[in-house]
Tab-separated table of C-alpha atoms in Angstrom:
chain	number	residue	atom	x	y	z
A	4	GLU	CA	-8.760	-23.908	9.231
A	5	ALA	CA	-6.201	-25.594	7.007
A	6	THR	CA	-5.018	-28.032	9.662
A	7	ALA	CA	-8.379	-29.055	11.135
A	8	SER	CA	-8.580	-32.552	9.641
A	9	VAL	CA	-5.003	-33.651	9.050
A	10	ASP	CA	-2.528	-35.843	10.915
A	11	ASN	CA	0.288	-34.325	12.984
A	12	GLU	CA	2.966	-34.802	10.313
A	13	THR	CA	0.874	-33.085	7.630
A	14	GLU	CA	-0.038	-30.316	10.069
A	15	GLU	CA	3.669	-29.651	10.681
A	16	LEU	CA	4.346	-29.455	6.920
A	17	ILE	CA	1.434	-27.050	6.439
A	18	GLN	CA	2.699	-24.931	9.338
A	19	GLN	CA	6.210	-24.737	7.872
A	20	ALA	CA	4.824	-23.681	4.480
A	21	THR	CA	2.565	-21.099	6.117
A	22	ASP	CA	5.484	-19.643	8.084
A	23	ILE	CA	7.407	-19.168	4.827
A	24	LEU	CA	4.424	-17.596	3.027
A	25	LEU	CA	3.664	-15.166	5.861
A	26	ARG	CA	7.253	-14.078	6.480
A	27	GLU	CA	7.692	-10.283	6.214
A	28	ARG	CA	3.936	-9.791	5.681
A	29	THR	CA	1.109	-8.494	7.799
A	30	SER	CA	-1.480	-11.242	8.018
A	31	ILE	CA	-4.603	-11.982	10.010
A	32	VAL	CA	-4.934	-15.639	10.933
A	33	ILE	CA	-8.035	-16.995	12.647
A	34	ALA	CA	-7.194	-20.252	14.366
A	35	HIS	CA	-8.839	-22.779	16.610
A	36	ARG	CA	-5.739	-24.955	16.821
A	37	LEU	CA	-3.414	-22.800	18.849
A	38	ALA	CA	-0.261	-24.515	17.583
A	39	THR	CA	-1.025	-22.708	14.313
A	40	ILE	CA	-0.340	-19.285	15.832
A	41	LYS	CA	2.420	-19.930	18.385
A	42	SER	CA	5.027	-18.107	16.283
A	43	ALA	CA	2.857	-15.027	15.607
A	44	ASP	CA	4.284	-11.616	16.513
A	45	GLN	CA	0.971	-10.630	18.109
A	46	ILE	CA	-1.931	-12.832	19.255
A	47	LEU	CA	-5.362	-11.440	20.072
A	48	VAL	CA	-7.529	-13.683	22.237
A	49	MET	CA	-11.219	-13.053	21.685
A	50	ASP	CA	-14.224	-14.194	23.681
A	51	LYS	CA	-17.812	-13.322	22.794
A	52	GLY	CA	-16.645	-10.753	20.237
A	53	GLU	CA	-14.316	-8.892	22.598
A	54	ILE	CA	-10.526	-8.850	22.752
A	55	LYS	CA	-9.686	-10.318	26.153
A	56	GLU	CA	-5.900	-10.707	25.868
A	57	ARG	CA	-3.098	-9.558	23.592
A	58	GLY	CA	0.570	-10.501	23.329
A	59	THR	CA	3.037	-13.060	22.061
A	60	HIS	CA	2.639	-16.759	22.840
A	61	ASP	CA	5.242	-16.518	25.618
A	62	GLN	CA	3.638	-13.425	27.147
A	63	LEU	CA	0.188	-14.996	27.127
A	64	ILE	CA	1.462	-18.263	28.604
A	65	GLU	CA	2.975	-16.311	31.530
A	66	GLN	CA	-0.463	-14.912	32.366
A	67	ASP	CA	-3.075	-17.077	34.041
A	68	GLY	CA	-5.689	-16.188	31.451
A	69	LEU	CA	-7.903	-17.603	28.748
A	70	TYR	CA	-5.084	-18.324	26.259
A	71	ARG	CA	-3.126	-20.319	28.819
A	72	ARG	CA	-6.226	-22.330	29.766
A	73	LEU	CA	-6.978	-23.057	26.101
A	74	ILE	CA	-3.379	-24.151	25.460
A	75	LYS	CA	-3.544	-26.505	28.445
A	76	LEU	CA	-6.822	-27.978	27.191
A	77	GLN	CA	-5.595	-28.517	23.633
A	78	PHE	CA	-2.260	-30.002	24.536
A	79	THR	CA	-3.701	-32.177	27.306
A	80	GLU	CA	-6.142	-33.623	24.753
A	81	LEU	CA	-3.209	-34.475	22.475
A	82	VAL	CA	-1.371	-36.297	25.248
A	83	VAL	CA	-4.351	-38.279	26.583
């Protein structure tokens, strides 16, 4: 993952560049840092090789599922 070992400012710059490069294109992005995919048109949440959830960031946040739990974990770690 391109943003795995960079500071927050560099991660934001990489994300902005990626958004420009992917605009108007179909792309598959595999991400562990969920901030990387928040603006995706469609997010597939996989667990043990199976698609468990599908939707936009906002749709998945509204559900009390795996994506929401992962978001809470990642962003809680950033705050602590």
